[in-house]
Coordinates of C-alpha atoms in Angstrom, one line a residue:
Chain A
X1 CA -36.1 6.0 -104.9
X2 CA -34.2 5.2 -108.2
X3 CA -31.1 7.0 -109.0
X4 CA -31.4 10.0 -111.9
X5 CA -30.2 8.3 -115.3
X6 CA -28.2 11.1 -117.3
X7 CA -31.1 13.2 -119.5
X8 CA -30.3 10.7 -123.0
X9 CA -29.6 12.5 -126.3
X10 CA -32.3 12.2 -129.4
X11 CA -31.0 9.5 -130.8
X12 CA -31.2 7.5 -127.7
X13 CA -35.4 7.5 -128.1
X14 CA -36.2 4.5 -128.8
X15 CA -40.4 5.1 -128.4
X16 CA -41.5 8.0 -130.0
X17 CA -45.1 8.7 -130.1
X18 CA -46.6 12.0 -132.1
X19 CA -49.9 13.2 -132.3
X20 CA -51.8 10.2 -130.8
X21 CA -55.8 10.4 -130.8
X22 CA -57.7 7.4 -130.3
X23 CA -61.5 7.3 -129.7
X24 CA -64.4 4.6 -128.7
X25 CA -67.5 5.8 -130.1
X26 CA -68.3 9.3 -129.1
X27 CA -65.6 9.4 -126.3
X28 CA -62.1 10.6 -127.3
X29 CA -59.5 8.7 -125.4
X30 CA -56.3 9.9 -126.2
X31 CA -56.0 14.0 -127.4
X32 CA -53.4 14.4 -129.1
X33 CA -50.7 12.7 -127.3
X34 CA -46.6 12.7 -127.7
X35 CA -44.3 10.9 -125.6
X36 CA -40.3 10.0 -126.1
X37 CA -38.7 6.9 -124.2
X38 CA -34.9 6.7 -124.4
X39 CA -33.6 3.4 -124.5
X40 CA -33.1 1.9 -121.2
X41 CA -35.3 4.4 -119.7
X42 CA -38.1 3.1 -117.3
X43 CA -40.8 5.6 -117.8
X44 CA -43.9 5.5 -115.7
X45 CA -47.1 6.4 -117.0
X46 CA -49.1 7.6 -114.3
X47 CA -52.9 8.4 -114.4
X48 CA -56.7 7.8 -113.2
X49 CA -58.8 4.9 -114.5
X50 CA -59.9 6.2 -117.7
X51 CA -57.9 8.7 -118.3
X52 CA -56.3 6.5 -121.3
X53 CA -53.3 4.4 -119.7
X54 CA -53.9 1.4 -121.2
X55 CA -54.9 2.4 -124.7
X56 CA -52.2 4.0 -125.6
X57 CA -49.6 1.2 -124.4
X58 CA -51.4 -1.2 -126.6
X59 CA -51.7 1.0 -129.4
X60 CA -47.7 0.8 -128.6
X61 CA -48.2 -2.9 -128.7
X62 CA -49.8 -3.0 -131.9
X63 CA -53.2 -4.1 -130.4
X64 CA -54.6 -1.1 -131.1
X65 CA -54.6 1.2 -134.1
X66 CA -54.5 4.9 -133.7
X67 CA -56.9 7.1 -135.4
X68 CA -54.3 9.7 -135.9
X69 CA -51.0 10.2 -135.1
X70 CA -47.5 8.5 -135.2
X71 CA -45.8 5.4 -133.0
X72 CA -42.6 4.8 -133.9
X73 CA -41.0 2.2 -131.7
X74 CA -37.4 1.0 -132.5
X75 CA -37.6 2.1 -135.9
X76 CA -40.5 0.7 -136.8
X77 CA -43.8 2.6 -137.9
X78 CA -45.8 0.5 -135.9
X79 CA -49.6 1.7 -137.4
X80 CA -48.0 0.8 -140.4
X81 CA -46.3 -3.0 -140.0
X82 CA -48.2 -5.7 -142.1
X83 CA -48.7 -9.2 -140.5
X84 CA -45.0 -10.1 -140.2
X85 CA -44.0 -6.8 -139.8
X86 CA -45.9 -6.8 -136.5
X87 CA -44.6 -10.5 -135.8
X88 CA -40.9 -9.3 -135.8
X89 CA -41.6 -5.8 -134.0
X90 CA -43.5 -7.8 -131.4
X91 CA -40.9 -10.2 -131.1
X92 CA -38.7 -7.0 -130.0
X93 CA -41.2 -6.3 -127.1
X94 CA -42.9 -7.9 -124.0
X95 CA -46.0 -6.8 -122.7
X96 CA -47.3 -8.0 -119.0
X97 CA -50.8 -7.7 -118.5
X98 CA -53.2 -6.1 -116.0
X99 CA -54.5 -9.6 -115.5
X100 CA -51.1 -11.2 -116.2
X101 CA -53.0 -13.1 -119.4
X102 CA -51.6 -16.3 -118.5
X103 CA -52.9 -19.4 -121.0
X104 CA -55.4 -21.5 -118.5
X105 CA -55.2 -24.2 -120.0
X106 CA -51.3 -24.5 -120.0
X107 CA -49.2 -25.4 -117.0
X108 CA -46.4 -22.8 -116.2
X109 CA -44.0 -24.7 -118.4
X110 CA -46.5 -24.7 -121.5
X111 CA -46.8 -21.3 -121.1
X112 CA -43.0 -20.4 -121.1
X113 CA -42.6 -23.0 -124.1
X114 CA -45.9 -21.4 -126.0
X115 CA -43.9 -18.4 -127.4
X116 CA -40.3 -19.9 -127.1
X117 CA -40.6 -22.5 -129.5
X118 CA -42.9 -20.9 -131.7
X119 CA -40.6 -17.9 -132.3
X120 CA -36.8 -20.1 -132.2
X121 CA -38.1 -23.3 -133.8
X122 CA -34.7 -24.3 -134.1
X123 CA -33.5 -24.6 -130.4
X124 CA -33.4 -28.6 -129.4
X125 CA -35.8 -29.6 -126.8
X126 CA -32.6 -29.5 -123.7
X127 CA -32.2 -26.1 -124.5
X128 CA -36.0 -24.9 -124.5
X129 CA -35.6 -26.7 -120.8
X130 CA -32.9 -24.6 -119.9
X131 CA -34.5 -21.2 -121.2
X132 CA -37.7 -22.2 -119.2
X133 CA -36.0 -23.1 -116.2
X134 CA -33.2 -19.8 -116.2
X135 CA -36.0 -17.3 -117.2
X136 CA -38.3 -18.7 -114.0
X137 CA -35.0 -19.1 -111.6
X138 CA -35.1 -15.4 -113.2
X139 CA -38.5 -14.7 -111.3
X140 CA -37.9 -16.4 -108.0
X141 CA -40.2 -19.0 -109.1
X142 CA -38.3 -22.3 -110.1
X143 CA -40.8 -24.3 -108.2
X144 CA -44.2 -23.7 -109.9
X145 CA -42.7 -25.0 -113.4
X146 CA -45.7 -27.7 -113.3
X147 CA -48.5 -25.8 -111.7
X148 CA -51.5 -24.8 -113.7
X149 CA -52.1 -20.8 -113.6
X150 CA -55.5 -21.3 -111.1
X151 CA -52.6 -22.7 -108.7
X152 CA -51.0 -19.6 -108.6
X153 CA -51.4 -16.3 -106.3
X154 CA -51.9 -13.0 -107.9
X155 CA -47.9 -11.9 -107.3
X156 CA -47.0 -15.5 -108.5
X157 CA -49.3 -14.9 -111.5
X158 CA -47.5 -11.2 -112.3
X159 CA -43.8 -13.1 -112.4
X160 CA -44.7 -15.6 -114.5
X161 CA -46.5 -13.3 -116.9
X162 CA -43.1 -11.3 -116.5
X163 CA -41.4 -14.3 -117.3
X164 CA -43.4 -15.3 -120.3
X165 CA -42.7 -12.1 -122.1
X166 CA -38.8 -12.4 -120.6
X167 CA -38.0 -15.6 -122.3
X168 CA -37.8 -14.3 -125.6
X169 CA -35.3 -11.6 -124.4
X170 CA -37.3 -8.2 -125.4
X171 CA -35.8 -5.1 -125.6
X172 CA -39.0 -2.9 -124.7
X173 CA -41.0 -4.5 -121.9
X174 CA -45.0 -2.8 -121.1
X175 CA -46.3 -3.3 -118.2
X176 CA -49.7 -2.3 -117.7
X177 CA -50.8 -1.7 -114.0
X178 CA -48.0 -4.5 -112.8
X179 CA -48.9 -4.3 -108.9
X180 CA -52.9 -3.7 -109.3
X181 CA -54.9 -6.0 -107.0
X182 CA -51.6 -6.9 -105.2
X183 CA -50.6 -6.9 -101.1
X184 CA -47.9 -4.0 -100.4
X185 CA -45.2 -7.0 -99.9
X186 CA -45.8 -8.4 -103.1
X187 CA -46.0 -4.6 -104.7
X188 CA -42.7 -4.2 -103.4
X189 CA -41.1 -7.7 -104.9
X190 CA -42.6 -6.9 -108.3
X191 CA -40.8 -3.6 -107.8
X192 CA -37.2 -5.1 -107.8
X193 CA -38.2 -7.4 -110.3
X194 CA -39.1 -4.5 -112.9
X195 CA -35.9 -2.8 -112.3
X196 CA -33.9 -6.3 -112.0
X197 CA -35.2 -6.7 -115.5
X198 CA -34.2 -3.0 -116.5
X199 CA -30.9 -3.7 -115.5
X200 CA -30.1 -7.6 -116.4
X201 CA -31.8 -7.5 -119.5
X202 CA -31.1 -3.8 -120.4
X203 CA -34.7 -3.6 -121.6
X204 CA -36.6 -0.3 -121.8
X205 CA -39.4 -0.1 -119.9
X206 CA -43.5 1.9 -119.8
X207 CA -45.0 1.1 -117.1
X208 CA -48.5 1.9 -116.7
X209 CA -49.9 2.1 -113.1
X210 CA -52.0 4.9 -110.3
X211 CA -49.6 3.2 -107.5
X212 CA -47.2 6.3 -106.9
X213 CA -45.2 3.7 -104.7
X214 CA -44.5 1.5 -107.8
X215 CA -43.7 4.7 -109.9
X216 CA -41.4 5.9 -106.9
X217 CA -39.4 2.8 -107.0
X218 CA -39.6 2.0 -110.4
X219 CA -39.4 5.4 -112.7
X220 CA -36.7 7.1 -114.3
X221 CA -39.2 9.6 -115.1
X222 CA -42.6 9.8 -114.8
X223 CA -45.5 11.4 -117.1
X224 CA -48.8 12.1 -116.0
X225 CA -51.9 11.0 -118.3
X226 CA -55.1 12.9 -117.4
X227 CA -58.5 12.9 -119.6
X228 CA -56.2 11.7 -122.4
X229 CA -53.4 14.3 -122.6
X230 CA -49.9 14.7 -120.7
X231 CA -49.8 17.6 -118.3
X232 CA -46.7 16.9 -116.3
X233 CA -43.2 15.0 -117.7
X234 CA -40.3 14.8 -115.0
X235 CA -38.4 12.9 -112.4
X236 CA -40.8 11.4 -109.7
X237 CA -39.3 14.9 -107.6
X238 CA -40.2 17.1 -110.4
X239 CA -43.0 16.0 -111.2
X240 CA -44.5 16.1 -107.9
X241 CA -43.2 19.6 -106.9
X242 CA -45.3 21.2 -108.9
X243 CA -47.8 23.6 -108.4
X244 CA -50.4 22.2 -110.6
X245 CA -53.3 20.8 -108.8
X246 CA -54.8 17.8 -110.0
X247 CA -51.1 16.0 -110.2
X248 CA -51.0 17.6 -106.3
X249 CA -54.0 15.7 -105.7
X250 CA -53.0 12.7 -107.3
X251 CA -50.3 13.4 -104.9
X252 CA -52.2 14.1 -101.7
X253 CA -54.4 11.1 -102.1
X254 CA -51.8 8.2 -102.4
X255 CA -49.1 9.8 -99.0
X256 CA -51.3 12.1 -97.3
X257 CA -53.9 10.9 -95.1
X258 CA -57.2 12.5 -96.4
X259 CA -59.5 11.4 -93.2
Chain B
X1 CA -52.3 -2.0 -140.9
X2 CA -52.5 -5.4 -141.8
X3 CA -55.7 -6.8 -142.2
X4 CA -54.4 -9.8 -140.4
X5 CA -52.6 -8.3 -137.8
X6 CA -55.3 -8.6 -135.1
X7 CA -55.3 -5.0 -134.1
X8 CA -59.2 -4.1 -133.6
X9 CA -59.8 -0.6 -135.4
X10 CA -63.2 -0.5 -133.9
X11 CA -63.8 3.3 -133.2
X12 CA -65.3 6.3 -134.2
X13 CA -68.1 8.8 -135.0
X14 CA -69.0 6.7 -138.1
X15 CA -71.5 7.5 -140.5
X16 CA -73.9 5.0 -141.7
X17 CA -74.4 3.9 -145.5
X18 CA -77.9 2.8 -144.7
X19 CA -78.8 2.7 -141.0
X20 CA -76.8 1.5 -138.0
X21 CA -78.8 -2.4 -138.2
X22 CA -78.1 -2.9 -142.1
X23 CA -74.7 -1.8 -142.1
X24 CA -74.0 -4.0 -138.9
X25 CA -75.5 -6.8 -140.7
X26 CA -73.6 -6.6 -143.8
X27 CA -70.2 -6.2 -142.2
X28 CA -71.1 -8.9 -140.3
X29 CA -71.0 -11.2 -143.9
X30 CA -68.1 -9.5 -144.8
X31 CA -66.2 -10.3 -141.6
X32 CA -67.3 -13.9 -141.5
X33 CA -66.5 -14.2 -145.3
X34 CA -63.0 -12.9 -143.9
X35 CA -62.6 -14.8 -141.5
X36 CA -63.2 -18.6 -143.6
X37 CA -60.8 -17.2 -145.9
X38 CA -58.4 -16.3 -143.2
X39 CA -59.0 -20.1 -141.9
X40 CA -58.5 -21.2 -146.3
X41 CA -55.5 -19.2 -146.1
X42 CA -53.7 -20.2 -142.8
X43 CA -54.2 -24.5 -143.3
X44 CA -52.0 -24.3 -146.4
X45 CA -49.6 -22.1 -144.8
X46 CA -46.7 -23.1 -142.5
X47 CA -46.2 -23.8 -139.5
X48 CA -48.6 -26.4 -138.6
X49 CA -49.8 -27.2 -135.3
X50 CA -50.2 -30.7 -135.0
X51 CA -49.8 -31.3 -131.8
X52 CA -52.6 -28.7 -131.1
X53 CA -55.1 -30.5 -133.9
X54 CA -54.7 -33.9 -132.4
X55 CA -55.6 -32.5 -129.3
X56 CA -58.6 -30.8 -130.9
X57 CA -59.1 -34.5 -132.4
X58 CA -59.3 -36.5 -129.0
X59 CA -61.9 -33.7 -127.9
X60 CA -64.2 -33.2 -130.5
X61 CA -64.4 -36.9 -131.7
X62 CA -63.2 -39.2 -128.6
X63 CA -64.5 -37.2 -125.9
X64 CA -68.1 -36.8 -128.0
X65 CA -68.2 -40.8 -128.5
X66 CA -70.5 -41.6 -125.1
X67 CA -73.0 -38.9 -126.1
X68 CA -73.2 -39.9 -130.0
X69 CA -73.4 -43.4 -128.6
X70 CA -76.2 -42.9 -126.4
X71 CA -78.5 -41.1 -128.8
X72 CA -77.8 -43.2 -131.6
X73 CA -78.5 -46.1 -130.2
X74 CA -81.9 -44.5 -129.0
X75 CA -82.5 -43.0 -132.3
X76 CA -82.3 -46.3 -134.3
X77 CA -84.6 -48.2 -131.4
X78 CA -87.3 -45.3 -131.6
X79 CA -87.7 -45.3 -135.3
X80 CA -87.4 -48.5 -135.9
X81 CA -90.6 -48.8 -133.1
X82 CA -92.2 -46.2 -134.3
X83 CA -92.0 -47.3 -138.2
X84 CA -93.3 -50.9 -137.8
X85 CA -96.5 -49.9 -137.1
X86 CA -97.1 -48.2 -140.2
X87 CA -95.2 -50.8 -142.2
X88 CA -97.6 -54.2 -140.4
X89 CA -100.3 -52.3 -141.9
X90 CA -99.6 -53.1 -145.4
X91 CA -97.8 -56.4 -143.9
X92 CA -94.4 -55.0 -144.9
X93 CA -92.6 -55.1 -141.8
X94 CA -89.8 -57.3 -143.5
X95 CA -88.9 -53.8 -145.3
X96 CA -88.2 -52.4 -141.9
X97 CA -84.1 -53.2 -142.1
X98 CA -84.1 -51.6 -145.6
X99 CA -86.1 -49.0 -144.5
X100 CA -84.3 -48.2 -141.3
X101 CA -80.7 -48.4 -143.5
X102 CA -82.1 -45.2 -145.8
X103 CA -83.6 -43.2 -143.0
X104 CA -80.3 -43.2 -141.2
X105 CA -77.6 -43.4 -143.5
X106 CA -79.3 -40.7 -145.7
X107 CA -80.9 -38.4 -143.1
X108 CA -80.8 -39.1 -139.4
X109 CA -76.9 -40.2 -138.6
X110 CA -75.6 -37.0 -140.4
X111 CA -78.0 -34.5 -139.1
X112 CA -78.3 -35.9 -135.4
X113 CA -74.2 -35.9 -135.5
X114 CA -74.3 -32.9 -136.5
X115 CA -76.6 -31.2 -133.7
X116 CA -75.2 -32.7 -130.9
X117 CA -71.8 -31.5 -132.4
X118 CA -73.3 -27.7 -132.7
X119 CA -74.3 -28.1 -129.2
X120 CA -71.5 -30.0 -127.4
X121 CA -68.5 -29.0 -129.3
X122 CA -69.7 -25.5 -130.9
X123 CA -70.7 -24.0 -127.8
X124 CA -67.9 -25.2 -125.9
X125 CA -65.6 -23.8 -128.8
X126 CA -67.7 -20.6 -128.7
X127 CA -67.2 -20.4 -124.8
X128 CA -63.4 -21.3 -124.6
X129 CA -62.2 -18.7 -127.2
X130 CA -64.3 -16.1 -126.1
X131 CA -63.1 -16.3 -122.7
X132 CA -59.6 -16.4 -123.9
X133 CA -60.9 -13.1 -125.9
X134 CA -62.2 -11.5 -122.9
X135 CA -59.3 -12.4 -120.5
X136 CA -56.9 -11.0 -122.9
X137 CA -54.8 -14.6 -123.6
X138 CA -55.3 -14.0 -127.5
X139 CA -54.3 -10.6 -127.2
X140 CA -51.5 -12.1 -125.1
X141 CA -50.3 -14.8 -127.7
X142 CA -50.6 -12.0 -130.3
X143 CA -47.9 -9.5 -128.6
X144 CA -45.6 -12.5 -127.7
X145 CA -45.6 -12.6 -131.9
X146 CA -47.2 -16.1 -132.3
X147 CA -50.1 -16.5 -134.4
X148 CA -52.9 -17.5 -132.2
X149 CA -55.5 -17.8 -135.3
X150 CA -53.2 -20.4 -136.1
X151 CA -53.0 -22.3 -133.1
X152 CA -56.7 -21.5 -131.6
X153 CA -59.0 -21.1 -134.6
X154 CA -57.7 -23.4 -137.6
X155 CA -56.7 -26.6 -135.2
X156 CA -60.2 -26.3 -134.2
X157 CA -61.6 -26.0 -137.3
X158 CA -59.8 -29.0 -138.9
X159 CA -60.6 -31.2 -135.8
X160 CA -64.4 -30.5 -136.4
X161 CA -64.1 -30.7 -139.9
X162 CA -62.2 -34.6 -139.9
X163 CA -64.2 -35.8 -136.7
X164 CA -67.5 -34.6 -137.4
X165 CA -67.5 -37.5 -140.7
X166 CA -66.1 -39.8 -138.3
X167 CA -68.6 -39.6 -135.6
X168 CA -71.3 -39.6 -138.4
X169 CA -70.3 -43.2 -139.6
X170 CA -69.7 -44.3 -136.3
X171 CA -73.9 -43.0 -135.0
X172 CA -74.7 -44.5 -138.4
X173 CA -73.3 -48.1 -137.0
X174 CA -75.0 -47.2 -133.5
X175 CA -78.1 -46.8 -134.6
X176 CA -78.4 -49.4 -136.7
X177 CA -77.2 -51.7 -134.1
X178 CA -80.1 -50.2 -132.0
X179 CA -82.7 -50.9 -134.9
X180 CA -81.4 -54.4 -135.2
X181 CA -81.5 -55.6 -131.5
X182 CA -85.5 -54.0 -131.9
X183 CA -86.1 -56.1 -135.2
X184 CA -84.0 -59.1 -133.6
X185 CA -86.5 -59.1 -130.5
X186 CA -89.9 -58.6 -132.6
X187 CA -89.0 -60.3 -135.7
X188 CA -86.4 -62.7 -134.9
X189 CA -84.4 -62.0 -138.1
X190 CA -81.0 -63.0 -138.0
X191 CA -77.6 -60.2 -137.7
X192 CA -76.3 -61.2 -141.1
X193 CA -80.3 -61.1 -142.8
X194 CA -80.5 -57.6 -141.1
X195 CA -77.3 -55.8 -142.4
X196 CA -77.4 -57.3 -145.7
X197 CA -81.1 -56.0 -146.3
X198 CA -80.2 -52.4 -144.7
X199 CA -76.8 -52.5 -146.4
X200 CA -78.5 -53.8 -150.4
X201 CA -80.6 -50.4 -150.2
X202 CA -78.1 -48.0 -150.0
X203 CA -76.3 -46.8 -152.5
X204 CA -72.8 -45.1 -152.9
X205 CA -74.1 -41.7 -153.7
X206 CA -75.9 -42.3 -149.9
X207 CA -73.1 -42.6 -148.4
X208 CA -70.8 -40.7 -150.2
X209 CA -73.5 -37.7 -150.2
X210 CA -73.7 -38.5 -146.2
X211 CA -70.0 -38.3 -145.8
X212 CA -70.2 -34.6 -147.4
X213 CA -72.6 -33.2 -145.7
X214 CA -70.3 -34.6 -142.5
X215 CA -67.8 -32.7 -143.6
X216 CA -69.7 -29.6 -144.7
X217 CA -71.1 -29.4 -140.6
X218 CA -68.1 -30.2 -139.3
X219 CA -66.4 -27.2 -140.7
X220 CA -69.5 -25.0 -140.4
X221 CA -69.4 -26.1 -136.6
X222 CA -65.7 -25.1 -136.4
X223 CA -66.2 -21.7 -138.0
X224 CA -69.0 -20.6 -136.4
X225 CA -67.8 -21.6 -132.8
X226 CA -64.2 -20.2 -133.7
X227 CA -65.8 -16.8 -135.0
X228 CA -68.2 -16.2 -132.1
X229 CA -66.2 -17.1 -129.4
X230 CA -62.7 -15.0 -131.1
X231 CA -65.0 -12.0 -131.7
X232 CA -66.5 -12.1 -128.1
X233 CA -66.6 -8.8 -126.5
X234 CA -68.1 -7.3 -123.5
X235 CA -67.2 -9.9 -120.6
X236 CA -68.6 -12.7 -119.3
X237 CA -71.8 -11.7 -120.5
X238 CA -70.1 -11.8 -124.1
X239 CA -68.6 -15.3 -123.5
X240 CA -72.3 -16.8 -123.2
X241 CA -73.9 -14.9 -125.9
X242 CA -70.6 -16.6 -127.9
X243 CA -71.5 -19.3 -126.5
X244 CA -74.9 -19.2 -127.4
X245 CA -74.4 -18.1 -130.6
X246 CA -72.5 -20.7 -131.9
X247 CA -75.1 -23.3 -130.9
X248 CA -78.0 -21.4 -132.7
X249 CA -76.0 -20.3 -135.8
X250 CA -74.5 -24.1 -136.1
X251 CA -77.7 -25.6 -136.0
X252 CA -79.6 -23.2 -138.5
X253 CA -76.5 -23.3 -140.7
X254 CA -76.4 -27.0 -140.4
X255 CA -80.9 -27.1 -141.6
X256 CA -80.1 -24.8 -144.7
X257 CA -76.9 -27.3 -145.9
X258 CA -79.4 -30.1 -145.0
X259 CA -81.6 -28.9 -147.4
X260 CA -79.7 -27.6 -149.7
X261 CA -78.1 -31.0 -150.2
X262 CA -80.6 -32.9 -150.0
X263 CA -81.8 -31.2 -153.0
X264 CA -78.5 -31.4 -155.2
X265 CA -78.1 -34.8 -154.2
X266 CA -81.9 -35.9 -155.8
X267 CA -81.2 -33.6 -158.5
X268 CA -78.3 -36.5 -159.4
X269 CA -79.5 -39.2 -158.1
X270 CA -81.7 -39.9 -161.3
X271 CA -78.9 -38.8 -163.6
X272 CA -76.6 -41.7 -161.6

């Protein structure tokens, strides 16, 4: 269990998100959603499939647009960046993916250098070596610099992805379901690694997941999503004491055994 | 949000100008009409991916070669047997080199080319992006701030568009090295009486029209490939019908340019 990070003041947020709806088709997603991340919170987003994790970090992300509502993420109105404006907020952010997104085609090296040298075109070839090298030394991984992604396990796969979005030193970092698919070992190691980063890298951190162990470790606070709106906001302790029942069943399901 | 900021804004109860299948059709124009002036836009724009386009080079032209090899080489033997007959009738089988020259610069090198490009290159275009679509690696290059339209879409599209001319004047060659090694076994005529028959019945405007109707496939191969396979949706089911759908598209796109420049070009050719 983390420790309780002092309650930040209001101009600590640095993720503020008012009024989100988002819908696909005739299915609203998101119902009016609001959500404030202070900077070097970890906040976990907790929630069912479905009930709208994932959208609304990459409407965060700028992947997705909102139908209504307000993100503003370090400063920036993100709904309402233009192409470069988006470029140099999303240079600001890292965002691991479900599937850790890794470029196929690339060995883990090409991968580290793909948004390295494309975002600092002036660093010399000796020092994109040595950002590749620290960032996967970073990881636990300083072996697997030439292996192609298919090489790789699915833990292996989540670091590198990790480290990929690392390298270019973000201030927020998104994980969406980091330990989905994993064994409990390797749940565990991506566990230190999130709050290694939170604490070497001072980055801020969502963290979108259903594993309550992973929000355990992981969370400064935790806020449960469910059909699209926020019904608890709290310390993992908090949160969990309450009386409400579907975040009790949420509850039951992952510690209690239900046989 | 900017229009070229990748962020899909697909959503909504919308309401429908005409019905659901019109409108879809007409957006459909209008994104692909956005999309080649996205790819306009981005090739004069720095920074340029070389590195990336060279490797698009070596796969579209080098790695096509054996193919474009093989049926060229067929190509020229089968016309060139399947032409003389016709030709002995009238006893004008000494017309065959001149005859195979115009049939293949004009018509067959280009248009051959350009189908087995549609099919090898397209849909393996079509297949690679829209995998990278559905496994979230564009959405991925797009959040790490790089511009993967860049690097994935106009590489691709400047390979096809420089190899496809190449590979066109190289099946050209092929096939008339075919034909010759036919004419060479029936009629005996010599390499240098061959070429310089084929070669004295084509003009400039043939090859010069030939070379732009290369070009005009190669880049209609490139977009259509880039634009199915970077709009794929809906799995690995939506990687084949990318796949898929840059074949069929390519090749119907490439019959209507063949046609329509075939027509411009003898609309000139008597003004020449």
């Amino acid at each position: 269990m983390k420790e309780q990070l002092p309650r930040a003041d209001k101009n600590n947020i640095v993720i503020s998100v008012s009024g989100l709806v988002k819908s696909f088709g005739q299915l609203q997603v998101l119902k009016n959603v609001s959500l404030d991340v202070y900077k070097g919170e970890n906040l976990v987003v907790l929630g069912r499939s479905g009930s709208g994790k994932s959208v609304l970090i990459k409407i965060i992300a700028g992947l997705l647009a909102p139908d209504e509502g307000t993100v503003n993420v370090l400063g920036n109105e993100v709904n309402k960046l233009d192409f470069k404006g988006l470029q140099a907020y999303r240079r600001r952010i890292g965002f691991l993916f479900q599937s850790s997104a890794l470029y196929d085609s690339m060995t883990v090296r090409e991968n580290l250098e793909f948004p390295l040298v494309r975002n600092k075109r002036n660093l010399s070839m000796k020092e994109v070596k040595e950002a590749v090298e620290g960032v996967l030394e970073s990881v636990g991984l300083p072996d697997s610099i030439n292996k192609i992604p298919s090489e790789l396990s699915g833990g292996q796969r989540k670091r590198i992805g990790i480290a990929r979005t690392l390298i270019l030193h973000p201030e927020i970092m998104l994980y969406d379901e980091p330990t989905a698919g994993l064994d409990p070992i390797t749940c565990v190691e991506i566990n230190h690694l999130i709050n290694k980063v939170q604490k070497e890298y001072n980055a801020t951190s969502v963290i979108i997941t259903h594993d309550l162990t992973c929000a355990k470790e992981t969370g400064d606070s935790v806020a449960i999503l469910y059909e699209g709106q926020f019904i608890e906001r709290g310390s993992f302790e908090e949160v969990f004491k309450t009386s409400n029942t579907i975040v009790r069943q949420f509850y039951d399901y992952n510690f209690t055994t239900t046989k | 949000m900017g229009q070229n900021s990748g962020v899909n804004n697909a959503s909504n109860n919308r309401k429908y100008l005409v019905s659901a299948t019109i409108d879809a059709f007409f957006l459909g124009i209008y994104n692909v009409c956005r999309f080649i002036g996205r790819v306009f836009k981005e090739v004069f724009v720095p920074p340029y991916e070389f590195k990336e386009i060279i490797k698009q080079c070596y796969d579209v032209g080098y790695r096509s070669l054996a193919l474009v090899s093989l049926t060229g080489f067929i190509t020229g033997i089968v016309f060139t047997k399947q032409s003389r007959p016709s030709l002995s009738e009238f006893g004008a089988t000494s017309w065959l080199p001149s005859l195979i020259g115009i049939a293949i610069i004009r018509a067959l090198a280009p248009l051959i080319t350009a189908l087995i490009a549609a099919g090898k290159v397209g849909s393996n275009i079509g297949a690679e992006l829209g995998s990278m679509r559905v496994t979230e690696q564009i959405d991925a290059m797009e959040v790490s701030a790089t511009n993967p339209f860049k690097f994935l879409v106009v590489s691709r599209v400047i390979a096809t568009t420089l190899m496809v001319p190449l590979l066109v004047l190289y099946t050209g060659l092929v096939g008339m090295l075919g034909s010759y090694l036919n004419v060479n076994t029936n009629e005996a005529t010599s390499f240098t009486a061959f070429f310089k028959d084929a070669f004295t019945s084509i003009s400039f405007l043939d090859i010069s029209a030939s070379l732009i109707k290369a070009v005009v496939y190669g880049f209609t191969i490139g977009v259509t490939g880039c634009y199915q396979g970077y709009n794929a949706t809906k799995g690995t089911a939506g990687v084949g019908r990318a796949a898929n759908a840059a074949v069929v598209v390519s090749m119907f796109l490439v019959f209507l340019e063949e046609i329509i420049i075939v027509q411009v070009v003898n609309y000139i050719r008597p003004l020449l």
